[in-house]
Coordinates of C-alpha atoms in Angstrom, one line a residue:
Chain K
M1 CA -4.2 43.9 30.5
R2 CA -5.8 48.0 31.4
L3 CA -3.0 49.5 33.9
E4 CA -6.1 49.9 36.4
L5 CA -6.5 46.3 36.3
L6 CA -2.6 45.9 37.0
Q7 CA -2.9 47.8 39.2
R8 CA -5.6 46.5 41.6
L9 CA -4.2 42.9 40.7
N10 CA -1.0 43.9 42.9
E11 CA -3.0 45.7 45.5
A12 CA -4.5 42.6 46.3
R13 CA -1.6 40.8 46.1
A14 CA 0.1 43.3 48.8
A15 CA -3.1 42.1 50.6
R16 CA -2.6 38.2 50.6
E17 CA -5.9 37.9 48.9
A18 CA -5.7 35.4 45.7
A19 CA -6.6 36.6 42.8
I20 CA -7.9 34.9 39.7
V21 CA -7.6 36.9 36.4
L22 CA -9.4 35.8 33.3
T23 CA -8.9 36.5 29.8
D24 CA -10.3 35.9 26.8
L25 CA -7.4 34.7 24.0
A26 CA -9.1 35.6 20.7
S27 CA -10.8 39.3 21.4
G28 CA -8.3 39.9 24.2
G29 CA -11.2 41.0 27.2
Q30 CA -10.8 40.6 30.2
D31 CA -11.4 40.0 34.2
L32 CA -9.8 40.9 37.8
L33 CA -11.6 38.4 40.7
L34 CA -10.9 38.5 44.1
E35 CA -10.8 36.1 46.6
R36 CA -14.1 37.5 49.1
Q37 CA -15.9 37.9 45.1
V38 CA -15.4 34.5 44.0
E39 CA -18.6 32.4 46.6
A40 CA -21.0 34.3 45.2
H41 CA -19.8 34.4 41.2
I42 CA -22.2 32.3 39.4
E43 CA -19.4 29.7 38.1
R44 CA -18.5 29.5 42.0
E45 CA -17.3 25.8 41.9
A46 CA -14.7 26.4 38.7
L47 CA -13.3 29.1 40.3
E48 CA -12.3 27.7 43.8
T49 CA -11.0 24.6 41.9
L50 CA -8.8 26.8 40.6
L51 CA -7.8 28.5 43.7
R52 CA -7.3 24.9 45.3
N53 CA -5.1 23.9 43.0
G54 CA -3.7 27.2 42.4
R55 CA -2.7 26.7 39.1
S56 CA -3.1 28.7 36.3
G57 CA -4.8 27.2 33.1
S58 CA -7.6 27.0 30.7
V59 CA -11.2 26.9 31.2
E60 CA -14.0 27.1 30.2
L61 CA -16.9 30.0 31.4
G62 CA -20.4 30.1 30.7
G63 CA -19.5 27.9 27.4
T64 CA -16.3 30.3 26.6
A65 CA -13.1 29.6 26.8
L66 CA -10.6 31.9 28.4
F67 CA -7.1 31.8 30.4
A68 CA -7.3 31.9 34.3
G69 CA -4.5 33.2 35.5
V70 CA -4.5 32.5 39.5
Y71 CA -2.1 34.9 41.9
L72 CA -1.7 33.1 45.2
P73 CA -0.4 34.9 48.0
P74 CA 3.5 34.7 48.9
V75 CA 3.9 32.0 51.8
K76 CA 5.2 32.7 54.6
L77 CA 7.9 30.9 56.9
V78 CA 8.1 31.8 60.8
C79 CA 9.8 30.6 63.1
I80 CA 9.7 29.5 66.9
G81 CA 13.0 29.8 67.9
A82 CA 16.1 31.6 67.2
V83 CA 18.2 28.3 67.0
H84 CA 20.8 27.4 64.3
I85 CA 19.1 24.9 62.7
S86 CA 17.1 28.6 61.7
Q87 CA 20.3 30.2 61.0
A88 CA 20.8 27.8 57.5
L89 CA 16.7 27.7 57.5
A90 CA 15.6 31.2 56.5
P91 CA 18.8 31.7 54.0
M92 CA 17.0 28.7 52.7
A93 CA 14.1 29.0 52.8
R94 CA 14.3 32.5 51.2
L95 CA 16.0 30.9 47.9
V96 CA 12.6 28.9 47.6
G97 CA 10.7 31.6 47.7
L98 CA 9.6 32.2 51.3
D99 CA 8.8 35.6 53.4
V100 CA 10.9 34.1 57.0
T101 CA 9.9 35.6 60.1
I102 CA 12.2 33.7 63.5
V103 CA 10.6 34.7 66.3
D104 CA 12.9 33.4 69.5
P105 CA 12.3 35.9 73.0
R106 CA 15.9 34.5 74.2
E107 CA 18.2 37.7 73.5
A108 CA 21.0 35.9 73.6
F109 CA 20.6 33.9 70.6
A110 CA 18.1 36.5 68.7
T111 CA 20.4 38.5 67.3
T112 CA 21.2 40.5 64.1
E113 CA 24.5 39.5 64.4
R114 CA 23.5 35.4 63.9
F115 CA 20.8 36.3 61.8
Q116 CA 21.8 39.2 58.8
G117 CA 18.9 40.7 57.0
V118 CA 16.6 38.2 58.2
D119 CA 13.3 39.7 60.1
L120 CA 14.1 39.0 64.3
R121 CA 11.8 39.2 66.4
A122 CA 13.4 39.0 70.4
E123 CA 9.8 38.8 71.4
W124 CA 7.5 36.7 72.6
P125 CA 5.2 34.4 69.9
D126 CA 2.5 35.7 72.2
V127 CA 3.6 39.4 71.0
A128 CA 5.6 38.9 67.7
L129 CA 2.6 36.2 66.4
P130 CA -0.1 38.6 65.9
E131 CA 1.6 41.3 64.1
I132 CA 3.0 39.1 61.7
G133 CA -0.5 37.6 61.2
L134 CA -0.4 33.8 60.5
D135 CA -2.9 32.8 57.9
R136 CA -3.1 29.5 55.6
W137 CA -0.8 30.5 53.5
S138 CA 1.9 30.6 55.8
A139 CA 4.2 27.3 57.2
F140 CA 4.7 27.6 61.0
C141 CA 7.9 25.5 62.3
A142 CA 8.3 25.5 66.2
L143 CA 12.2 25.3 67.1
T144 CA 13.0 26.0 70.7
H145 CA 12.7 22.6 72.7
D146 CA 11.1 24.9 74.6
P147 CA 7.5 24.3 75.9
K148 CA 6.8 27.4 77.3
I149 CA 8.7 29.1 73.9
D150 CA 7.0 27.3 71.4
D151 CA 3.1 26.0 73.1
P152 CA 2.0 29.4 72.2
G153 CA 3.7 29.4 68.9
L154 CA 1.8 25.8 68.0
H155 CA -1.7 26.9 69.5
A156 CA -1.1 30.1 67.1
A157 CA -0.6 28.1 64.2
L158 CA -3.6 26.0 64.7
R159 CA -6.0 28.2 64.9
A160 CA -5.2 30.1 62.4
G161 CA -4.9 26.8 60.0
C162 CA -1.5 27.0 58.6
F163 CA -1.0 25.0 55.6
Y164 CA 2.1 23.4 57.1
I165 CA 2.9 23.3 61.4
G166 CA 6.1 21.3 61.9
A167 CA 7.5 20.9 66.0
L168 CA 10.7 20.1 66.2
G169 CA 12.0 16.8 68.7
S170 CA 11.8 13.1 69.1
R171 CA 8.7 11.3 69.2
K172 CA 8.6 11.2 73.2
T173 CA 9.1 14.6 73.0
H174 CA 5.8 15.1 70.8
G175 CA 3.7 12.5 72.5
R176 CA 4.4 15.3 75.6
R177 CA 3.6 17.4 73.5
V178 CA 0.6 16.1 71.8
E179 CA -0.9 15.8 75.9
R180 CA -0.6 19.4 76.7
L181 CA -1.9 20.6 73.2
T182 CA -5.0 18.5 74.1
E183 CA -5.7 19.2 78.1
A184 CA -5.1 23.2 76.3
G185 CA -8.2 22.2 74.9
F186 CA -6.6 21.1 70.9
A187 CA -8.6 18.5 69.0
A188 CA -6.7 15.1 67.9
D189 CA -7.5 15.9 63.8
E190 CA -5.9 19.4 64.8
I191 CA -3.1 18.2 66.7
A192 CA -2.1 15.7 63.9
R193 CA -1.4 18.3 61.6
I194 CA 2.0 18.9 63.5
H195 CA 4.4 17.7 61.4
A196 CA 6.2 15.7 64.7
P197 CA 9.3 15.3 64.2
I198 CA 10.1 17.7 62.3
G199 CA 11.1 17.6 58.4
L200 CA 10.9 14.7 55.7
P201 CA 13.3 11.4 56.6
I202 CA 16.0 12.1 54.4
G203 CA 19.1 11.7 57.3
A204 CA 19.8 14.2 58.1
Q205 CA 22.5 14.9 60.2
S206 CA 24.3 18.6 60.5
P207 CA 21.3 21.7 60.7
S208 CA 21.8 22.8 57.5
E209 CA 20.7 19.2 57.1
I210 CA 18.0 18.9 59.1
A211 CA 16.6 22.5 57.3
L212 CA 17.0 20.9 54.2
S213 CA 15.1 18.2 55.0
I214 CA 12.0 20.6 57.0
L215 CA 11.8 23.1 53.8
S216 CA 11.4 20.3 51.9
E217 CA 8.5 18.9 54.0
I218 CA 6.7 22.3 53.2
T219 CA 7.6 22.1 49.4
A220 CA 6.0 18.6 49.5
V221 CA 2.9 19.7 51.8
R222 CA 2.5 22.8 49.5
R223 CA 3.1 21.4 45.8
L224 CA 1.8 17.5 46.7
K225 CA -1.4 18.2 48.2
P226 CA -4.3 20.7 46.5
Q227 CA -3.4 24.0 48.6
P228 CA -5.3 25.1 51.8
R229 CA -8.0 27.0 51.8
Chain B
M1 CA 7.8 36.9 47.1
N2 CA 6.5 33.7 45.1
E3 CA 7.9 34.4 42.3
A4 CA 11.4 34.1 44.3
E5 CA 12.8 32.9 41.6
G6 CA 13.9 37.0 41.1
D7 CA 11.2 39.1 40.7
D8 CA 8.6 40.4 40.2
V9 CA 7.5 40.5 37.5
L10 CA 3.7 42.2 38.3
A11 CA 4.9 45.2 40.0
I12 CA 7.6 45.4 37.5
A13 CA 5.0 46.1 34.9
Q14 CA 3.0 49.1 36.6
G15 CA 5.7 50.6 37.5
W16 CA 6.9 51.2 34.5
R17 CA 3.6 51.9 32.3
S18 CA 3.2 54.8 35.6
E19 CA 6.7 56.1 34.6
G20 CA 4.9 56.2 30.7
R21 CA 6.8 53.6 29.6
E22 CA 5.3 51.7 26.4
V23 CA 4.7 48.3 28.7
A24 CA 4.1 44.5 27.2
L25 CA 3.2 42.0 29.4
A26 CA 3.9 37.9 28.3
T27 CA 2.6 35.3 30.1
V28 CA 3.1 31.1 29.7
V29 CA -0.3 30.3 28.3
E30 CA -0.5 26.1 27.9
T31 CA 2.5 23.8 27.8
W32 CA 3.8 20.3 27.4
G33 CA 6.2 18.5 27.8
S34 CA 9.5 19.8 29.3
A35 CA 9.0 23.2 29.4
P36 CA 11.0 25.3 31.7
R37 CA 8.2 28.0 32.6
P38 CA 5.6 27.1 34.5
V39 CA 2.4 28.2 32.2
G40 CA 1.2 31.3 34.0
S41 CA 5.1 33.0 34.3
H42 CA 5.5 36.4 33.2
L43 CA 7.9 38.1 31.4
V44 CA 7.5 42.5 30.7
I45 CA 9.3 43.8 28.4
D46 CA 9.1 47.6 27.5
G47 CA 9.6 49.7 24.1
E48 CA 13.1 49.7 24.0
G49 CA 13.4 45.7 24.4
N50 CA 14.0 46.2 28.7
F51 CA 12.8 42.9 30.1
M52 CA 12.5 41.0 33.5
G53 CA 11.4 37.5 33.9
S54 CA 10.7 34.3 31.5
V55 CA 8.6 32.3 29.7
S56 CA 11.3 30.5 29.6
G57 CA 14.5 29.5 30.3
G58 CA 15.7 31.9 27.9
C59 CA 15.8 29.7 25.1
V60 CA 12.7 31.6 23.4
E61 CA 12.5 35.3 25.1
G62 CA 14.5 36.9 22.1
A63 CA 11.5 36.1 20.1
V64 CA 9.1 37.5 21.8
I65 CA 10.7 40.1 22.8
A66 CA 10.2 41.6 19.6
E67 CA 6.8 40.1 19.4
A68 CA 5.9 42.2 22.2
I69 CA 7.7 45.1 20.6
D70 CA 5.4 44.7 17.8
V71 CA 1.8 44.3 20.1
I72 CA 3.4 47.8 22.0
G73 CA 2.9 49.6 18.5
T74 CA -0.4 47.9 17.1
G75 CA -2.2 48.0 20.8
Q76 CA -3.4 44.4 19.6
P77 CA -2.0 41.0 22.1
K78 CA -1.5 37.8 19.6
T79 CA -0.9 34.1 20.5
L80 CA 3.0 33.5 20.2
S81 CA 3.2 29.8 20.0
F82 CA 7.1 27.9 20.3
G83 CA 7.9 23.9 19.4
V84 CA 10.9 21.3 19.7
A85 CA 14.2 23.5 18.2
D86 CA 14.4 22.1 14.1
E87 CA 16.7 23.6 11.6
T88 CA 14.1 25.4 10.1
A89 CA 12.8 27.4 13.9
W90 CA 16.5 27.2 15.8
E91 CA 16.4 30.1 17.0
V92 CA 13.2 30.4 18.4
G93 CA 13.3 26.5 19.7
L94 CA 13.4 25.3 23.1
S95 CA 16.0 23.0 23.5
C96 CA 14.8 20.8 26.6
G97 CA 11.9 19.5 23.4
G98 CA 9.5 21.3 25.1
R99 CA 5.9 23.1 23.4
I100 CA 4.6 26.3 24.4
S101 CA 1.4 29.1 24.5
V102 CA 2.4 32.4 25.4
Y103 CA 0.3 35.1 24.9
V104 CA 2.0 38.8 24.4
E105 CA -0.8 41.7 25.4
P106 CA -0.4 45.7 26.2
V107 CA -0.2 47.4 29.1
S108 CA -2.5 50.0 28.4

């Protein structure tokens, strides 16, 4: 790999842009394609499939067998609520490879003592989220139980097309949430993207078990279904 | 980062090369059976045999590093294949029973 190509690849990765490196294993010839170049490419369909699946592998493009290295941006996990569950979720999510940010305007909750070494924002979602930059490579969890704090975050996550959106609370709580989101103008199919009650049903009881169920659900959505476009 | 179970191998490759080190990049390009690391996994190697990342669970890294130093010397990429451990090739066998192909290229 030429250093210049490696540099451009690393720049794209730093800018959260998906990229594909095509290598002719026989000749060593190599090319870098950025996500934004795919649309105009003659092999658009095959390249889009690679990006959607997010898996590197062999492809045949224009009659040539190539190896396609697919580089998707690292997944962010943004949690509204510096709560007990988040204290377990933050280190567990980091182990799984997610970039974690916790947002909670309540300063009693959002203390560095409770969240050592975690990117913690003691701000309202409306202030923090534009800065964090939710995108389709982001997972989002609303964990405060307080609509004043959770709802603006959910609005932002739905608008940004986060690949995973989960909200803590019982079915009854979620029923009221659905009503509020409907009033706020969100369509039923958008609201249906929210996973609530949050997490896979594994009988979780303790905060760390609930964190495990949330992380399992995020993993399932990310890995079992095609990557979001 | 998403290569999380560890380090950002591509950033390390760029860093090492920019420091003037001789560098090779190894990439898993094909797997069969229960290979330990998925296609696309990287191992970066410098001319001194220092390495970061992985292309297997540690079974074949030694052989890949030796080949990588050769690739650094010749400047020519090559594809290596590793299969199930057997008596004749046990040092480079995959004890897990899978098979992998690894592409090794110089970073130049």
